[in-house]
mmCIF file of C-alpha atoms in Angstrom:
data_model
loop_
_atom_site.group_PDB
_atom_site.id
_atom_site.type_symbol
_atom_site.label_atom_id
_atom_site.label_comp_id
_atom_site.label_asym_id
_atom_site.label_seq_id
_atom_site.Cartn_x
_atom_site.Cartn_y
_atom_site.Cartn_z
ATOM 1 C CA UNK P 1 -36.575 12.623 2.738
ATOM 2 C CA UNK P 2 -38.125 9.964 0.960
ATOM 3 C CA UNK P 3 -37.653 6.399 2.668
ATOM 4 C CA UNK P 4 -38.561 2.663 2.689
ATOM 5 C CA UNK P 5 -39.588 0.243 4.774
ATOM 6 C CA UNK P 6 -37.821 -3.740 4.149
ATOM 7 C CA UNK P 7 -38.848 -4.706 7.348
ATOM 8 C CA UNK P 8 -41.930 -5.825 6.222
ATOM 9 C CA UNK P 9 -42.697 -9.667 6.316
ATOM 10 C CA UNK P 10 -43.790 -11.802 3.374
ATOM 11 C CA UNK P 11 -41.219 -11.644 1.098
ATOM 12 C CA UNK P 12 -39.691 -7.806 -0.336
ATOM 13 C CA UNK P 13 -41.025 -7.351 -4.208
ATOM 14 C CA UNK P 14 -37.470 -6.177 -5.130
ATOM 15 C CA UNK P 15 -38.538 -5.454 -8.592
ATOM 16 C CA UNK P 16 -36.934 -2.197 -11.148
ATOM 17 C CA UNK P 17 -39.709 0.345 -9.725
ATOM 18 C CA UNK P 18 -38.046 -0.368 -6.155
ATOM 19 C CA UNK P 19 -34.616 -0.088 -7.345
ATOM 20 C CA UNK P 20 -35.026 3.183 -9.811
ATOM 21 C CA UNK P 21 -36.992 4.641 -6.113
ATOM 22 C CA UNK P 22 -33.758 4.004 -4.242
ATOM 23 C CA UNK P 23 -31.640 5.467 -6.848
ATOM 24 C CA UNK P 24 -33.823 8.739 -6.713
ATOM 25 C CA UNK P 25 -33.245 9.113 -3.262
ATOM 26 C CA UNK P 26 -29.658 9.027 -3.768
ATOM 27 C CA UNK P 27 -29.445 11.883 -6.259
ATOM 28 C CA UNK P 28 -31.730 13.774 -3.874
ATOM 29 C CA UNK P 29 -29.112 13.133 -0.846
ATOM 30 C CA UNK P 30 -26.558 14.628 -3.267
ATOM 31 C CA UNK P 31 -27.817 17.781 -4.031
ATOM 32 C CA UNK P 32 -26.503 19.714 -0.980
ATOM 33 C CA UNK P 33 -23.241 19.413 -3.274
ATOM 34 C CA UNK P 34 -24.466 22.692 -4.836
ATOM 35 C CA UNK P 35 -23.595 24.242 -1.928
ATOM 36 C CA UNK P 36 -20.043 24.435 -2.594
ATOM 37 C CA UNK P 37 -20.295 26.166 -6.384
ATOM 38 C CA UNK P 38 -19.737 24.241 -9.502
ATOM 39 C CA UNK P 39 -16.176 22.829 -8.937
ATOM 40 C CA UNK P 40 -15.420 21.774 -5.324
ATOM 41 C CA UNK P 41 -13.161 19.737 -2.635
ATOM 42 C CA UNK P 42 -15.767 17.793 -0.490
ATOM 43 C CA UNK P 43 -12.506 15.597 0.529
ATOM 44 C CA UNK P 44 -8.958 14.417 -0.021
ATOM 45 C CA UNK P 45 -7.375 15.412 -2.722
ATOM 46 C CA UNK P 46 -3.901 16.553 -1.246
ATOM 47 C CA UNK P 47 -1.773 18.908 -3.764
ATOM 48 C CA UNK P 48 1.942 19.028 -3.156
ATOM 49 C CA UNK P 49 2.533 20.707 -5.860
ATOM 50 C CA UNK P 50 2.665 18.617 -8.651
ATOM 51 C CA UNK P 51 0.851 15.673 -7.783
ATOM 52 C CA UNK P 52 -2.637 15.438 -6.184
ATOM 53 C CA UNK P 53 -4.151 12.890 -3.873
ATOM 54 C CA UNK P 54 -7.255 10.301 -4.462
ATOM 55 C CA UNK P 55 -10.237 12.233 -2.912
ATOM 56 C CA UNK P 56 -14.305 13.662 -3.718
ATOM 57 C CA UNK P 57 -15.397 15.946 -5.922
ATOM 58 C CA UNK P 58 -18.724 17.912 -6.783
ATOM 59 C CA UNK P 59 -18.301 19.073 -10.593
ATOM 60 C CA UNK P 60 -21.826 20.702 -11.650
ATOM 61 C CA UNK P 61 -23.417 19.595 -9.005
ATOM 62 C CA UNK P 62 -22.097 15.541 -9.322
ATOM 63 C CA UNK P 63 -20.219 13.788 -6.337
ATOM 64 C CA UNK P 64 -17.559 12.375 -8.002
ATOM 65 C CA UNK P 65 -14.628 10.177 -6.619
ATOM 66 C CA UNK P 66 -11.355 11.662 -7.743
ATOM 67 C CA UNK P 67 -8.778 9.815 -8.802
ATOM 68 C CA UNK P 68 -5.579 11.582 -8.123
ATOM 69 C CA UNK P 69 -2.094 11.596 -10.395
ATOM 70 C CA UNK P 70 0.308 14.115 -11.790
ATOM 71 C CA UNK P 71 -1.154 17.661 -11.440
ATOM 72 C CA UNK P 72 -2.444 18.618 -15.016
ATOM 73 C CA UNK P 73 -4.663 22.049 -15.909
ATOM 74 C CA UNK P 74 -7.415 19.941 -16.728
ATOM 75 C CA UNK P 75 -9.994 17.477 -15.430
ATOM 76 C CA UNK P 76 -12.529 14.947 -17.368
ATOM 77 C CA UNK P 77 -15.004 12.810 -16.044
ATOM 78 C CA UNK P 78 -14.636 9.302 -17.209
ATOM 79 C CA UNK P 79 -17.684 6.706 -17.283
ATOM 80 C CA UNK P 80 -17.152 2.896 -17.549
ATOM 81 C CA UNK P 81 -20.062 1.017 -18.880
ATOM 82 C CA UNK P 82 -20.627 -2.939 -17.337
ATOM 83 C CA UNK P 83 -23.336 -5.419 -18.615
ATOM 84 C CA UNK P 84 -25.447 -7.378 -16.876
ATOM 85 C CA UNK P 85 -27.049 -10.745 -17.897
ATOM 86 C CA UNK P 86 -31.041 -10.723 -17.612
ATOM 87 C CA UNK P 87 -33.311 -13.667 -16.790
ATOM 88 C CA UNK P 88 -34.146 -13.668 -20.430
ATOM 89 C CA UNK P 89 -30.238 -14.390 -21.428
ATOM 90 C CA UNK P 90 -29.946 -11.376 -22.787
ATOM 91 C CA UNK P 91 -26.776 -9.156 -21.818
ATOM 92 C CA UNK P 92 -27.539 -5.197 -21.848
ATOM 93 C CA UNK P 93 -25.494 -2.276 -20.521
ATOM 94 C CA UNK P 94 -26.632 -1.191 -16.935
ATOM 95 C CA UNK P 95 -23.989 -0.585 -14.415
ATOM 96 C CA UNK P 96 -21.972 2.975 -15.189
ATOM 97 C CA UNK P 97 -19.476 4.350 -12.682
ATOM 98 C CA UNK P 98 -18.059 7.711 -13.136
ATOM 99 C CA UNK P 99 -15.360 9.340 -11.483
ATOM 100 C CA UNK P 100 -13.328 12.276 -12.134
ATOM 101 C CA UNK P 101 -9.390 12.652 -12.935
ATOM 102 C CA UNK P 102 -6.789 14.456 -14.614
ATOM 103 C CA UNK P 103 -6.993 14.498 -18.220
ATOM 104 C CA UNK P 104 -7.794 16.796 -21.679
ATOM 105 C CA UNK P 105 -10.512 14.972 -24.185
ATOM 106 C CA UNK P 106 -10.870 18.189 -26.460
ATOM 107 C CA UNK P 107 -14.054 19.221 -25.435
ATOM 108 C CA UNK P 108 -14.310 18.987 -21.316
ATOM 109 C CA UNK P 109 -13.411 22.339 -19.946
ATOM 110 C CA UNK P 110 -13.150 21.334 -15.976
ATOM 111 C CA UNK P 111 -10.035 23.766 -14.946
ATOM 112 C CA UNK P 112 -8.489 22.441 -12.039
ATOM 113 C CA UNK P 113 -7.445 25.579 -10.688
ATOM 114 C CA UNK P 114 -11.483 26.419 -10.607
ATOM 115 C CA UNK P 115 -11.755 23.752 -7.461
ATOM 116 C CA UNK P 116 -12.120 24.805 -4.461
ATOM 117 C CA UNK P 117 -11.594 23.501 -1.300
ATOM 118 C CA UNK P 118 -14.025 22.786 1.227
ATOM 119 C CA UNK P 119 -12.978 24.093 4.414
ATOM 120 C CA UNK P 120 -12.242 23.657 7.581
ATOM 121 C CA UNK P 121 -15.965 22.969 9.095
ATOM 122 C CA UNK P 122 -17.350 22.546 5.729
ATOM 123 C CA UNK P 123 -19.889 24.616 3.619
ATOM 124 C CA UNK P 124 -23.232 23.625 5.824
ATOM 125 C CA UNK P 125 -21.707 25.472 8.716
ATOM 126 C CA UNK P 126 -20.695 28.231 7.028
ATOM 127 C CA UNK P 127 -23.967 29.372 6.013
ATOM 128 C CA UNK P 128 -24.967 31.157 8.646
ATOM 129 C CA UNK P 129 -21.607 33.358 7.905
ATOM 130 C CA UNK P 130 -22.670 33.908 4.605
ATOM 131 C CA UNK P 131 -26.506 35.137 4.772
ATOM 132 C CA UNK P 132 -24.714 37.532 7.649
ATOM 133 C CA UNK P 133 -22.451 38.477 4.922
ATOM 134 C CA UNK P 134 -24.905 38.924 2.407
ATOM 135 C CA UNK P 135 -27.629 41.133 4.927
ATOM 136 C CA UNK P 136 -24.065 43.326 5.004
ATOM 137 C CA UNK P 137 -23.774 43.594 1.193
ATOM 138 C CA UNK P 138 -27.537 44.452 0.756
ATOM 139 C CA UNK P 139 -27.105 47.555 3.903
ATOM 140 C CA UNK P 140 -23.883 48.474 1.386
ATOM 141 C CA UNK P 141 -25.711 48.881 -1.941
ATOM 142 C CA UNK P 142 -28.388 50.490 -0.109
ATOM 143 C CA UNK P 143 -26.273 53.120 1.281
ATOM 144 C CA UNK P 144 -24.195 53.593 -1.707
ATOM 145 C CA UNK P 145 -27.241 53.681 -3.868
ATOM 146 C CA UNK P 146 -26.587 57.190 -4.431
ATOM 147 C CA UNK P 147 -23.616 56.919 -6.249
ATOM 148 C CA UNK P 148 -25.056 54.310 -8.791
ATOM 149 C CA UNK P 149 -27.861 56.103 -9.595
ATOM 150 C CA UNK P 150 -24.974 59.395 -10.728
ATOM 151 C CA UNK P 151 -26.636 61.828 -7.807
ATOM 152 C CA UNK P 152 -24.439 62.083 -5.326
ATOM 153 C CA UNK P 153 -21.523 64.316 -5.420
ATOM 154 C CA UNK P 154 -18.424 64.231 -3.198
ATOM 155 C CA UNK P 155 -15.709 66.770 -2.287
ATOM 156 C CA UNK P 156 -12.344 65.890 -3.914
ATOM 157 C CA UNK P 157 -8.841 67.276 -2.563
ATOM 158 C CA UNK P 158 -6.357 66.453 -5.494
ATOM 159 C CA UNK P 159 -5.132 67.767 -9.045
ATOM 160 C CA UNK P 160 -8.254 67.080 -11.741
ATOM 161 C CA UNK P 161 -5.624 64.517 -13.237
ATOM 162 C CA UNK P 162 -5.604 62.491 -10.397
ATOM 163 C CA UNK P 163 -9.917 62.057 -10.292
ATOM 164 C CA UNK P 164 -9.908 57.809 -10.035
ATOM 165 C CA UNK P 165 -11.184 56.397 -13.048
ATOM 166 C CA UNK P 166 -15.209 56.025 -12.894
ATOM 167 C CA UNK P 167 -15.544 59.374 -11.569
ATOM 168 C CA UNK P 168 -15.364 63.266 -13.356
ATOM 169 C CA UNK P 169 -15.729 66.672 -12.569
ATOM 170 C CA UNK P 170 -18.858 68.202 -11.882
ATOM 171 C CA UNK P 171 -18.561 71.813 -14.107
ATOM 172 C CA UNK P 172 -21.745 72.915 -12.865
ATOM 173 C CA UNK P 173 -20.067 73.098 -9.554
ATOM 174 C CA UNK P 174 -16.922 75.203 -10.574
ATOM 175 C CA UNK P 175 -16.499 78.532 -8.883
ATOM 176 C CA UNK P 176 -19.775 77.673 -6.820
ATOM 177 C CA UNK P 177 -20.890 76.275 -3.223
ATOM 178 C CA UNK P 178 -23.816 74.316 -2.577
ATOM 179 C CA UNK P 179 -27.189 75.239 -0.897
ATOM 180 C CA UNK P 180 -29.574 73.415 1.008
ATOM 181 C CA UNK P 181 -32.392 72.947 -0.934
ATOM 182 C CA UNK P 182 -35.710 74.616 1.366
ATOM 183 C CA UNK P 183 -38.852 74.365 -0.800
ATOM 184 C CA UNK P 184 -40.215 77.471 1.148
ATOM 185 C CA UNK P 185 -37.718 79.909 -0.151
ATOM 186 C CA UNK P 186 -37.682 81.222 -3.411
ATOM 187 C CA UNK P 187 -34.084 81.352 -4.081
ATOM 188 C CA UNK P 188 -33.592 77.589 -2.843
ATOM 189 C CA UNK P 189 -36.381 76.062 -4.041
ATOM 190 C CA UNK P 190 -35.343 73.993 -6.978
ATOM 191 C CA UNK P 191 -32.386 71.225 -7.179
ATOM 192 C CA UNK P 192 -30.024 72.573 -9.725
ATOM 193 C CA UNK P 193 -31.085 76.849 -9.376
ATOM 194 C CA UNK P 194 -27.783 78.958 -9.324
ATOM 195 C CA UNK P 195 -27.563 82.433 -8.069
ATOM 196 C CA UNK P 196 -25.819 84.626 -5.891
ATOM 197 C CA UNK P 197 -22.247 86.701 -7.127
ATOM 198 C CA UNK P 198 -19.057 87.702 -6.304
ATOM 199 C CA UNK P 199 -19.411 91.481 -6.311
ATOM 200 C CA UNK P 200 -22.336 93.628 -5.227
ATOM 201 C CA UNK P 201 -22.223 97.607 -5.619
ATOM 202 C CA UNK P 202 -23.961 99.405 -2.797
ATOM 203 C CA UNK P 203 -27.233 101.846 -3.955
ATOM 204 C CA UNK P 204 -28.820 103.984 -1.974
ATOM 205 C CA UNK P 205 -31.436 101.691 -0.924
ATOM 206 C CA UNK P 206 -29.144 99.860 0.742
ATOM 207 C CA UNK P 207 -28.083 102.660 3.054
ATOM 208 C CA UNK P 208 -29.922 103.338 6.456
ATOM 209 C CA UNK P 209 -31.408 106.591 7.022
ATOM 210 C CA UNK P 210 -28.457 109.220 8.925
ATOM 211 C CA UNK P 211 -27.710 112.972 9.149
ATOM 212 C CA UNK P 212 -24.475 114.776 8.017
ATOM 213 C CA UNK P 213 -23.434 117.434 10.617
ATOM 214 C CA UNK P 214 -21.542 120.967 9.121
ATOM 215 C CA UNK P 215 -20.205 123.863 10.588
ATOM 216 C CA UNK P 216 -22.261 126.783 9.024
ATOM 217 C CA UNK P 217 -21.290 130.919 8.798
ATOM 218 C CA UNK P 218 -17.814 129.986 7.887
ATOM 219 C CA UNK P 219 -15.416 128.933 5.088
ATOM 220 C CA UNK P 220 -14.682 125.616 6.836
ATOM 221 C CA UNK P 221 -17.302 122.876 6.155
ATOM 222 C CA UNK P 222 -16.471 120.064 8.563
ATOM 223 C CA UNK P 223 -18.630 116.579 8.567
ATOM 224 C CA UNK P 224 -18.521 115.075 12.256
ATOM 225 C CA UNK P 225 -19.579 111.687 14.182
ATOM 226 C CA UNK P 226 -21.374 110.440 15.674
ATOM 227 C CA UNK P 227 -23.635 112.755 17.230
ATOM 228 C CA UNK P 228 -25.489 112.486 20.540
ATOM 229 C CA UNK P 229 -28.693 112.737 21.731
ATOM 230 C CA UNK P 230 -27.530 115.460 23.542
ATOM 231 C CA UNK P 231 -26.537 117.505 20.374
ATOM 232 C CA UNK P 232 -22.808 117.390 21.231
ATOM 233 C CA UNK P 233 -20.224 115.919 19.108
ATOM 234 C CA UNK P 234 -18.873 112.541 21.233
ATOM 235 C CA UNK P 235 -16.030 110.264 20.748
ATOM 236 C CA UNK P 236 -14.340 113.048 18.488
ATOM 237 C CA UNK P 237 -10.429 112.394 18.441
ATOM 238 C CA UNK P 238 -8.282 115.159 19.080
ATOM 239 C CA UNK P 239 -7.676 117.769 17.081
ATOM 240 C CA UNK P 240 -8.302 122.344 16.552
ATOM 241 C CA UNK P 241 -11.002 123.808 14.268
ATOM 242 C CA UNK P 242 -12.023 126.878 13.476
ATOM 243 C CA UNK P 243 -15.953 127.247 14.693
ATOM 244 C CA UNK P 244 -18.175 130.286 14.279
ATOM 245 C CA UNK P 245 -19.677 131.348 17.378
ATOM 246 C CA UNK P 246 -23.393 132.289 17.453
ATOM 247 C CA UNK P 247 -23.665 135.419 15.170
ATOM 248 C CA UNK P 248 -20.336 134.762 12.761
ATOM 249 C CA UNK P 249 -19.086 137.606 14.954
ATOM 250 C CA UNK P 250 -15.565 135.933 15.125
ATOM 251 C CA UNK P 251 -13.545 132.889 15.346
ATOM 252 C CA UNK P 252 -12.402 130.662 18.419
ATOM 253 C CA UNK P 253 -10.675 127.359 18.445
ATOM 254 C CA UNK P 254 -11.755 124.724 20.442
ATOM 255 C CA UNK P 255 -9.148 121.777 21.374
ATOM 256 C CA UNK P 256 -11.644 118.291 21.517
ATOM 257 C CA UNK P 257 -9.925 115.527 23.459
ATOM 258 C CA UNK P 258 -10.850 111.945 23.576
ATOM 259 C CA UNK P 259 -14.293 110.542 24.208
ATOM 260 C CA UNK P 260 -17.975 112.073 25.568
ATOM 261 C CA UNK P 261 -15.731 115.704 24.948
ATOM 262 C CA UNK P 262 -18.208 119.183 24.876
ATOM 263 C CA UNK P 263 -18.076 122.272 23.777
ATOM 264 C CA UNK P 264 -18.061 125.747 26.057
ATOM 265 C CA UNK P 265 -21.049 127.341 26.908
ATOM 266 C CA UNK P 266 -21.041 129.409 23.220
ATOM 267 C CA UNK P 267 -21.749 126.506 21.332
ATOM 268 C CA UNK P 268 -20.795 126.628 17.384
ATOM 269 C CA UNK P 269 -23.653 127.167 14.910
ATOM 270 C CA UNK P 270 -23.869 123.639 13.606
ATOM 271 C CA UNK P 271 -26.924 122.363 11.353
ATOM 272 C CA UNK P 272 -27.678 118.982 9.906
ATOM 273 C CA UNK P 273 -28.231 118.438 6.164
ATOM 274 C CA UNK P 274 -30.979 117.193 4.945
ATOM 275 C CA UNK P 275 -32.265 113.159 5.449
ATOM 276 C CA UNK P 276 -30.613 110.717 3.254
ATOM 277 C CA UNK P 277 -30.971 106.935 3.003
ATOM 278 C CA UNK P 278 -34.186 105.248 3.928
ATOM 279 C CA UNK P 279 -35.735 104.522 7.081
ATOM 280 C CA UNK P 280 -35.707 100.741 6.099
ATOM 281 C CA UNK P 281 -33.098 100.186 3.356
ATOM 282 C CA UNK P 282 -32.718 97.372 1.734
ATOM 283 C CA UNK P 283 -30.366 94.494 2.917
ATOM 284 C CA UNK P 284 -26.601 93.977 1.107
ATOM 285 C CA UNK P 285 -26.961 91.124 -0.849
ATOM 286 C CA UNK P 286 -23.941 88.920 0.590
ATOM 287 C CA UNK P 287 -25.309 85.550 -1.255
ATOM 288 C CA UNK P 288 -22.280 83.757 -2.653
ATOM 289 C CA UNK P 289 -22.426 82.157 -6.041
ATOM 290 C CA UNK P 290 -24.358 78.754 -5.454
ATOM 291 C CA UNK P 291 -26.292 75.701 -6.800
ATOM 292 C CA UNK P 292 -29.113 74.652 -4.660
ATOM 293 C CA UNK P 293 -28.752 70.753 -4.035
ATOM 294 C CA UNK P 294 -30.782 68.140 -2.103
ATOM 295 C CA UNK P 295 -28.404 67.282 1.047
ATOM 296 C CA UNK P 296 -29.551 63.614 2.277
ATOM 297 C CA UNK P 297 -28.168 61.053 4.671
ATOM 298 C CA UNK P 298 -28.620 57.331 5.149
ATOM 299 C CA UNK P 299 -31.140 56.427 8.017
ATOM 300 C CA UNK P 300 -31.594 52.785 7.763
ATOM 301 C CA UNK P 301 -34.509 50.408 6.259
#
């Protein structure tokens, strides 16, 4: 801060440069009055309701003495004008004070109820608090920069009619789940792709290669399973049929019980149909319908 030394011997030269010098320095002293917004309490200025106290004001930046009376919704700042006689005899206009009160001139628009006050511990020590505050506001808007910028897209568990007001539906989304997007995979490799269906018919590419066993040289024409390396019917439930031995000669039933069951030592004339299927069939498509999306998380500056 600006200073000056009167200690100086020889006699001061007290002259109007000095004086406007000193006056500069007091403006500069009151600028920390920003601090507390456009309309604060530095001091005083007791309210019980419907009178308030003498006390000091900051209005725009201005320490102000305020002179207290019945509360009003207004305040005005009043300046007094006093002359001073020069050398020359001359009187002029120098000396203005300026303090604030209660009172409506028609064209002031201080609201009182815009003052506030300065508390406990005042606004220098507070400041610390409030760049801690503001480093939490900035990590806020960073992590819910998604949402301004209309990307992000949240789950919502209520009626349509009860979607808070800001937000809407998201049609593409209806009757559809999201995918992670994977830029090495065809299907799910641009934001915003849909595929995928409810219902899928099975071809014949999409079965595996088997064998159909049948009883042959007779009028019944049985399918079994499975069959066994062995080239006995296993895991057959229980049950009679009618099998044609060897030749056709005749008939003979067979009772099969449970599990790893085999036939007597005349085993029936059963042949396999031909191959259907393929050897490597194509997979069952069991993609539901979906929008690929870009799933992303906050990590941090």
């Amino acid at each position: 801060m600006n200073k000056m030394d009167f200690t100086q011997p020889g006699g001061f030269p007290l002259d109007q440069d000095v004086l406007a010098f000193l006056q500069n320095n007091i403006t500069l002293a009151s600028a920390p009055a920003t601090l507390g917004g456009d309309y604060c309490i530095l001091s005083g200025c007791a309210d019980d309701g419907s009178s308030v106290a003498n006390g000091v004001v900051a209005i725009m930046g201005e320490v102000l003495p305020f002179v207290g009376g019945a509360k009003q919704a207004k305040v005005i700042i009043v300046e007094n004008a006093q002359g001073l006689t020069f050398e020359d005899g001359i009187t002029k206009q120098v000396q203005y004070t300026r303090y604030a009160c209660f009172g409506d001139d028609g064209v002031t628009a201080h609201i009182w109820p815009y003052f506030k006050r300065n508390k406990d511990g005042g606004v220098l020590s507070r400041l610390e608090s409030l760049e801690a505050l503001n480093e939490r506001l900035d990590a806020l808007e960073r992590v819910a920069a998604p949402f301004f910028q209309k990307g992000a897209i949240m789950l919502w568990n209520k009626p349509a009619n009860l979607i808070p007001s800001g937000w809407r539906e998201v049609a593409d989304f209806r009757g559809r789940l999201p995918v992670g997007y994977n830029p090495a995979d065809q299907d799910y490799n641009e934001p915003g792709k849909t595929g995928g269906s409810k219902t899928h018919k099975l071809s014949e590419a999409n079965i595996a290669e088997h064998y159909h066993f049948t009883v042959v040289n007779d009028s019944i024409d049985t399918t079994w399973f499975p069959w066994d390396s062995g080239r006995y019917l296993t895991n057959v439930r229980s049950m009679i049929t009618q099998w044609s031995k060897g030749n056709g000669s005749g008939k003979e039933s067979y009772v099969l019980y449970g599990a790893s069951n085999t036939f007597p030592s005349v085993q029936p004339n059963i042949s396999p149909t031909s191959i259907a299927g393929r050897s490597n069939p194509d997979p069952v498509n069991h993609l539901n319908p979906y929008r690929v999306v870009l799933f992303i998380e906050y990590i941090g500056v």
